[in-house]
Amino acid sequence: MRGRERERAEVLRLLAGAPGPGAHVLLVEGEPGIGKSILLAEAAAAASALGTGVATGRADELERMMPLAPLLSALEETTTRAAVARSAFPGGPGLLMWLAERVSTTLERRAAAGPLLVALDDLQWADPVTLMALRTLPSRLAGHPLAWLLARRTTGDDDGERLFGLLEQEGATRIALRPLDGAAVARVAADALGAVPDAELTALAAQAAGNPALLLALLTGLREEGAVRVDTGVARPANAAGPAGESAPAGAGRTAEAREAGETGEAGEAGETGDAGETGDAGETEEAGGCGRAEATAGFAGTGAVAGTLPRRLHAAVRRRLEEVSPRTRHLLEAVAVLGRSFCPSYAAELLGEPPAALLPALDEALAAGLLVVTPEELAFRHELLWRSVLETVPAPVRQALRRQAERVPPPAAPVAAALIAWDEGRLSRGLELAREAAEPLPGTPGPSGRRDPQPRAVLAAMLIDLGLLDEAEKITAGSAAEAAGRPAWAAAVLVLRARLDLAAGRADDAAEQAEAALATAAGLDVPDLACLALSALGAAALRAGDLPRAVRALASGQAARSAGTPYGRLRAELTAGRIVEARDGATAAMTRLGGLYDGLAGHAGVLTGEPAAAAWLVRTALAAGDRRRADEVVAAAEDLAGRNPCLPGPPVAAAHARGLRDRDLAALGRAAAGYADPWARASAAEDLGVLLGAAPGRRDAAVGTLDGALSGYGGVGARRDAARVRRRLRELGERRRHWERVDHPDSGWSSLTGTERAVCDLVSQGLTNRQAAEQMFVSEHTVAFHLRQIFRKLGVRSRVELARLAALSAAGPDGG
């Protein structure tokens, strides 16, 4: 039960008999193989240890025609024996009502002898009578010492979802088992292998995407087949280089980087054994192409049991999952596996020589079984290991024939689109590789770059900025600027890149000017992604510079673009919009706006790379709004992103920052504060660390020193709003930091206003109260009132209305003083 501490606590709370309506019902749900059955077994063992009676049952797909089978089994009854006890009662609805009454009576009798836990698993296969009984029995028997623990899969189960929804409305607690995070996966791997896994095994384990059943089937199978050895407490591939430095075979260490689409799926119950089907040739690679082209690599490194093939135990587990669907659906999955982890249905239909409509029944069945998931542009195998297993069990001659056929069918997606899709999904290394390929010069084309279309280089530069590779991004941007003449879209793209580079370099005011110039250049162009990225840069720069009114104007002007752009641009603009809303209206308002972004992180993890420390900000906002579940989802997405991009330094640091915030982990925040390459993100992690130190007894001096470091970091990149917030934190610790310079000003007019007075004027002119303006500036309400009196005196106005009118006139022309 690694990584399930919160869920175990809920089970113990259930067994403790917490009072209140519905408090005796715990609902557990999750994707196949995520650990529901193990949790129920742990609950049964804990109940027995407490002296509580246990009645366990399980719905079975083959017993759906037998009414009340799970409950009767749990109570050690059978339909036949119950009917005999009823003697001459005829069949039909009357018998069903009598059976339900018998279940109720038996539960009352068992509960009269002492507390009883009723644990029912796999309710996605429960018959309608069982679902009806479970709808009424918990409330009907609420006066008895009965606890209910009900579990179901979340794939293709509308009736179970309705039951859980109704029980939750009556007070039941519902918990969704999520994929294990990186730390829990590491502990499970160490348990299964008997030693800490090395980097190569860790990367392979990451392909299970936190699914316990897949993970254990993989690791146990590798150990059983002698594919792992232990040296000095570290588990390595059996043929990999050990501590003495013996070399591994050429090509070792390559792993797949296909996206993890949605949540996890089952690959059979962990711990079961079975024979694998026929496997393909070891070490074969799949070449990347456009939409639906294979994106595999050679798999796990080495020779023998782990050379491009997976262990027999995992193949057997995946085969059990495939046996849940029809032969036609299995055959379709085997065919499309050759196209890659994800594929376009239209491309698959063309490859198979069928109209797309002919594939719909099989695709629907695979989706309902949790074998495939829907992404914005394609369908995808739910797990990388699931896809690899299906691919390996296709006989090599068949796989080769399908590949040759696929090569004759032109892919519908362009390289740039494929790069953006990969980036949006969080396959950063793959996205960068595709972008570099797309930006390569083409022979025989004019221009210094050898390309007519500058878009690939713009996309590549944007990705490099995301990764903090600013020197290379600067070279690409500078080399492309000369080509922008007479090409408005490309000119606007260069300005957006300039804005992002200025922001990364700490020139927030310059970044805002470049972003506004990009918007003006792109005006009238039908390029919503360009507008999204420009607005995102403008909003981020304005916030960092402490210019909330400018940020709010960007928010208001960008609604149309955000609704029309692709996920790559739209979600980045939504993230910036959420930050502006949080700055203006607080965390709860931001959470309301960002619900779709939080829910879509599993499929759009690339949005976490769009801003420094984006994952940490999402966690901080969710926690401030009291939404622990979404904070957990962000941490899981950040750690998954890090696991799928092990060669990139940024994602692990961002994941440590997010996890440190959620868990209040000083060590994790310290690693983030030291590990970020971006100075603003470093200051953000230092601020979070300082806040946590300030709340710890006896750590005041450390907190002050850390916050001073954050203040210096923010000051170095022109983040005035963030610096003001840190000064307030220092004041709360009894420390004041000077932040103004003496400047001679006239006695009256706009030019007489100090920087602080201009900030107060801007906020009040936007309609904010003194208290709201104080919250934005991280000062007291009295300080705002003092500056407002000074503003009225210098500008000769007597009311907020006059001030707002004068501010509007000033914005339309030169100094209005």
Short mmCIF file of C-alpha atoms in Angstrom, two decimals, residues 189-438:
data_model
loop_
_atom_site.label_atom_id
_atom_site.label_comp_id
_atom_site.label_asym_id
_atom_site.label_seq_id
_atom_site.Cartn_x
_atom_site.Cartn_y
_atom_site.Cartn_z
CA ALA A 189 10.28 -0.78 -7.11
CA ALA A 190 12.71 -1.15 -4.21
CA ASP A 191 10.31 -3.57 -2.49
CA ALA A 192 9.82 -5.65 -5.63
CA LEU A 193 13.49 -5.76 -6.62
CA GLY A 194 14.98 -5.96 -3.14
CA ALA A 195 17.19 -2.95 -3.83
CA VAL A 196 17.05 0.65 -5.03
CA PRO A 197 16.58 0.70 -8.83
CA ASP A 198 19.16 2.49 -10.95
CA ALA A 199 18.28 5.23 -13.43
CA GLU A 200 17.56 2.78 -16.25
CA LEU A 201 15.17 0.65 -14.21
CA THR A 202 13.58 3.80 -12.82
CA ALA A 203 12.90 5.04 -16.34
CA LEU A 204 11.39 1.68 -17.26
CA ALA A 205 9.19 1.69 -14.14
CA ALA A 206 7.96 5.16 -15.13
CA GLN A 207 6.32 3.58 -18.19
CA ALA A 208 3.75 2.05 -15.81
CA ALA A 209 2.64 5.64 -15.07
CA GLY A 210 1.98 4.86 -11.42
CA ASN A 211 -0.31 1.86 -12.03
CA PRO A 212 0.48 -0.68 -9.27
CA ALA A 213 -0.68 -3.76 -11.20
CA LEU A 214 1.40 -2.93 -14.25
CA LEU A 215 4.35 -1.90 -12.14
CA LEU A 216 4.44 -5.07 -10.07
CA ALA A 217 3.84 -7.32 -13.07
CA LEU A 218 6.78 -5.65 -14.82
CA LEU A 219 9.24 -5.67 -11.92
CA THR A 220 8.34 -9.11 -10.60
CA GLY A 221 8.58 -10.51 -14.11
CA LEU A 222 12.02 -8.98 -14.67
CA ARG A 223 13.24 -10.45 -11.39
CA GLU A 224 11.77 -13.90 -12.14
CA GLU A 225 13.47 -13.99 -15.54
CA GLY A 226 16.88 -13.04 -14.17
CA ALA A 227 16.89 -9.72 -15.99
CA VAL A 228 17.92 -7.76 -12.88
CA ARG A 229 20.96 -8.04 -10.67
CA VAL A 230 21.83 -6.27 -7.41
CA ASP A 231 25.22 -4.65 -6.82
CA THR A 232 26.05 -2.75 -3.64
CA GLY A 233 22.38 -2.23 -2.84
CA VAL A 234 21.42 -1.01 -6.33
CA ALA A 235 19.29 -3.00 -8.80
CA ARG A 236 20.49 -2.85 -12.41
CA PRO A 237 19.71 -4.61 -15.68
CA ALA A 238 21.48 -7.94 -15.58
CA ASN A 239 23.86 -6.98 -18.39
CA ALA A 240 24.28 -3.26 -17.59
CA ALA A 241 27.56 -1.73 -16.47
CA GLY A 242 28.11 -2.29 -12.78
CA PRO A 243 30.09 -0.35 -10.19
CA ALA A 244 33.36 -1.62 -11.62
CA GLY A 245 32.51 0.04 -14.93
CA GLU A 246 31.98 -2.94 -17.26
CA SER A 247 30.21 -1.68 -20.35
CA ALA A 248 26.66 -2.32 -21.47
CA PRO A 249 25.80 -3.22 -25.04
CA ALA A 250 25.52 -0.46 -27.60
CA GLY A 251 22.15 1.22 -27.63
CA ALA A 252 21.46 0.61 -23.95
CA GLY A 253 19.36 3.04 -22.06
CA ARG A 254 16.80 4.00 -24.68
CA THR A 255 13.27 4.24 -23.41
CA ALA A 256 9.98 5.22 -24.96
CA GLU A 257 8.71 8.74 -24.49
CA ALA A 258 5.15 8.29 -25.63
CA ARG A 259 2.58 10.36 -23.77
CA GLU A 260 0.65 9.08 -20.78
CA ALA A 261 -2.91 9.75 -22.03
CA GLY A 262 -5.40 10.23 -19.20
CA GLU A 263 -5.45 8.06 -16.12
CA THR A 264 -4.16 4.54 -15.70
CA GLY A 265 -5.56 1.18 -16.68
CA GLU A 266 -5.31 -2.39 -15.47
CA ALA A 267 -2.92 -4.99 -16.75
CA GLY A 268 -4.24 -7.84 -14.64
CA GLU A 269 -3.95 -8.32 -10.92
CA ALA A 270 -0.42 -7.90 -9.65
CA GLY A 271 1.16 -11.10 -8.49
CA GLU A 272 -0.59 -13.44 -10.93
CA THR A 273 1.40 -15.59 -13.29
CA GLY A 274 0.76 -16.86 -16.78
CA ASP A 275 2.39 -17.68 -20.06
CA ALA A 276 3.08 -14.92 -22.50
CA GLY A 277 1.90 -14.96 -26.04
CA GLU A 278 4.27 -14.97 -28.95
CA THR A 279 6.67 -12.06 -28.82
CA GLY A 280 8.29 -10.13 -31.61
CA ASP A 281 11.92 -9.68 -32.43
CA ALA A 282 13.95 -8.00 -29.73
CA GLY A 283 15.25 -4.50 -30.02
CA GLU A 284 13.21 -3.46 -33.04
CA THR A 285 12.54 0.25 -33.24
CA GLU A 286 9.61 2.23 -34.60
CA GLU A 287 10.27 5.33 -36.66
CA ALA A 288 8.48 8.53 -35.75
CA GLY A 289 6.33 10.14 -38.33
CA GLY A 290 3.25 12.29 -38.42
CA CYS A 291 -0.16 11.52 -36.99
CA GLY A 292 -0.20 7.95 -35.81
CA ARG A 293 3.34 7.07 -36.82
CA ALA A 294 5.14 4.90 -34.30
CA GLU A 295 7.09 6.72 -31.63
CA ALA A 296 8.73 3.80 -29.88
CA THR A 297 12.36 3.23 -29.15
CA ALA A 298 14.17 0.02 -28.50
CA GLY A 299 12.58 -0.40 -25.11
CA PHE A 300 14.61 -1.50 -22.14
CA ALA A 301 18.33 -1.77 -22.71
CA GLY A 302 20.46 -4.83 -22.89
CA THR A 303 20.03 -8.37 -24.20
CA GLY A 304 18.04 -11.44 -23.29
CA ALA A 305 14.83 -10.98 -21.35
CA VAL A 306 14.94 -7.20 -21.43
CA ALA A 307 16.16 -6.42 -24.93
CA GLY A 308 13.14 -4.67 -26.43
CA THR A 309 10.82 -7.28 -24.92
CA LEU A 310 8.82 -7.23 -21.73
CA PRO A 311 8.64 -10.07 -19.17
CA ARG A 312 6.18 -12.94 -19.66
CA ARG A 313 4.30 -12.01 -16.50
CA LEU A 314 3.46 -8.58 -17.90
CA HIS A 315 2.42 -10.03 -21.26
CA ALA A 316 0.10 -12.46 -19.45
CA ALA A 317 -1.42 -9.62 -17.44
CA VAL A 318 -2.03 -7.55 -20.58
CA ARG A 319 -3.51 -10.57 -22.36
CA ARG A 320 -6.06 -10.97 -19.54
CA ARG A 321 -7.08 -7.36 -20.11
CA LEU A 322 -7.44 -7.96 -23.85
CA GLU A 323 -9.63 -11.01 -23.20
CA GLU A 324 -12.29 -8.64 -21.86
CA VAL A 325 -12.98 -7.41 -25.41
CA SER A 326 -14.10 -9.10 -28.61
CA PRO A 327 -11.64 -10.73 -31.06
CA ARG A 328 -12.29 -7.96 -33.63
CA THR A 329 -11.33 -5.30 -31.09
CA ARG A 330 -8.18 -7.23 -30.13
CA HIS A 331 -7.18 -7.51 -33.77
CA LEU A 332 -7.75 -3.80 -34.32
CA LEU A 333 -5.56 -2.94 -31.30
CA GLU A 334 -2.78 -5.18 -32.60
CA ALA A 335 -2.90 -3.48 -35.98
CA VAL A 336 -2.93 0.11 -34.73
CA ALA A 337 -0.15 -0.62 -32.21
CA VAL A 338 2.23 -0.57 -35.16
CA LEU A 339 1.23 3.06 -35.77
CA GLY A 340 2.54 4.10 -32.37
CA ARG A 341 1.30 4.87 -28.89
CA SER A 342 -1.25 7.31 -30.33
CA PHE A 343 -2.94 7.31 -33.71
CA CYS A 344 -5.55 9.09 -35.82
CA PRO A 345 -8.67 6.93 -36.35
CA SER A 346 -8.94 8.14 -39.96
CA TYR A 347 -5.33 7.17 -40.62
CA ALA A 348 -5.91 3.75 -39.03
CA ALA A 349 -8.99 3.23 -41.20
CA GLU A 350 -7.04 4.14 -44.33
CA LEU A 351 -4.26 1.77 -43.34
CA LEU A 352 -6.75 -1.08 -42.80
CA GLY A 353 -8.68 -0.31 -45.97
CA GLU A 354 -11.98 0.33 -44.17
CA PRO A 355 -14.21 3.39 -43.78
CA PRO A 356 -13.77 5.10 -40.38
CA ALA A 357 -17.38 4.28 -39.44
CA ALA A 358 -16.57 0.56 -39.66
CA LEU A 359 -14.04 0.92 -36.83
CA LEU A 360 -16.41 2.68 -34.44
CA PRO A 361 -17.82 -0.40 -32.62
CA ALA A 362 -14.35 -1.80 -31.91
CA LEU A 363 -12.96 1.59 -30.89
CA ASP A 364 -15.94 2.20 -28.59
CA GLU A 365 -15.39 -1.18 -26.95
CA ALA A 366 -11.67 -0.49 -26.43
CA LEU A 367 -12.47 2.91 -24.91
CA ALA A 368 -15.12 1.43 -22.60
CA ALA A 369 -12.66 -1.26 -21.46
CA GLY A 370 -10.06 1.36 -20.59
CA LEU A 371 -7.56 0.13 -23.18
CA LEU A 372 -7.67 3.35 -25.21
CA VAL A 373 -8.26 6.96 -24.20
CA VAL A 374 -9.27 10.03 -26.16
CA THR A 375 -6.78 12.87 -26.62
CA PRO A 376 -7.62 16.20 -28.29
CA GLU A 377 -6.37 15.10 -31.71
CA GLU A 378 -6.02 11.31 -31.56
CA LEU A 379 -6.71 8.09 -29.70
CA ALA A 380 -3.97 6.55 -27.58
CA PHE A 381 -3.19 3.39 -25.68
CA ARG A 382 -3.84 4.11 -22.02
CA HIS A 383 -0.39 2.96 -20.89
CA GLU A 384 2.96 2.84 -22.56
CA LEU A 385 3.58 -0.66 -21.17
CA LEU A 386 0.18 -1.79 -22.44
CA TRP A 387 1.02 -0.49 -25.92
CA ARG A 388 4.48 -2.06 -25.88
CA SER A 389 3.09 -5.43 -24.81
CA VAL A 390 0.46 -5.42 -27.56
CA LEU A 391 3.12 -4.42 -30.09
CA GLU A 392 5.55 -7.13 -28.99
CA THR A 393 2.96 -9.88 -29.16
CA VAL A 394 2.22 -9.15 -32.82
CA PRO A 395 4.32 -11.73 -34.73
CA ALA A 396 7.36 -10.11 -36.31
CA PRO A 397 6.41 -10.86 -39.97
CA VAL A 398 2.95 -9.35 -39.42
CA ARG A 399 4.43 -6.32 -37.69
CA GLN A 400 6.88 -5.77 -40.51
CA ALA A 401 4.14 -6.09 -43.14
CA LEU A 402 1.95 -3.57 -41.30
CA ARG A 403 4.89 -1.21 -41.01
CA ARG A 404 5.64 -1.40 -44.72
CA GLN A 405 2.00 -0.72 -45.45
CA ALA A 406 2.01 2.26 -43.08
CA GLU A 407 5.02 3.70 -44.85
CA ARG A 408 3.01 3.77 -48.09
CA VAL A 409 0.17 5.75 -46.46
CA PRO A 410 1.11 9.45 -46.07
CA PRO A 411 0.55 10.70 -42.51
CA PRO A 412 -1.91 13.59 -42.23
CA ALA A 413 -0.07 15.62 -39.62
CA ALA A 414 2.76 18.03 -40.40
CA PRO A 415 6.02 17.85 -38.41
CA VAL A 416 5.36 21.15 -36.63
CA ALA A 417 1.89 19.98 -35.57
CA ALA A 418 3.37 16.70 -34.37
CA ALA A 419 5.99 18.60 -32.35
CA LEU A 420 3.34 20.81 -30.73
CA ILE A 421 1.15 17.80 -29.92
CA ALA A 422 4.08 16.01 -28.29
CA TRP A 423 4.97 19.12 -26.30
CA ASP A 424 1.39 19.70 -25.20
CA GLU A 425 1.21 16.10 -23.99
CA GLY A 426 4.40 16.48 -21.95
CA ARG A 427 6.70 14.47 -24.24
CA LEU A 428 9.20 17.31 -24.14
CA SER A 429 12.27 15.52 -25.47
CA ARG A 430 10.27 14.11 -28.37
CA GLY A 431 8.66 17.48 -29.10
CA LEU A 432 12.04 19.19 -29.13
CA GLU A 433 13.43 16.51 -31.44
CA LEU A 434 10.56 16.93 -33.89
CA ALA A 435 10.87 20.71 -33.78
CA ARG A 436 14.58 20.51 -34.54
CA GLU A 437 13.87 18.19 -37.47
CA ALA A 438 11.18 20.54 -38.79
#
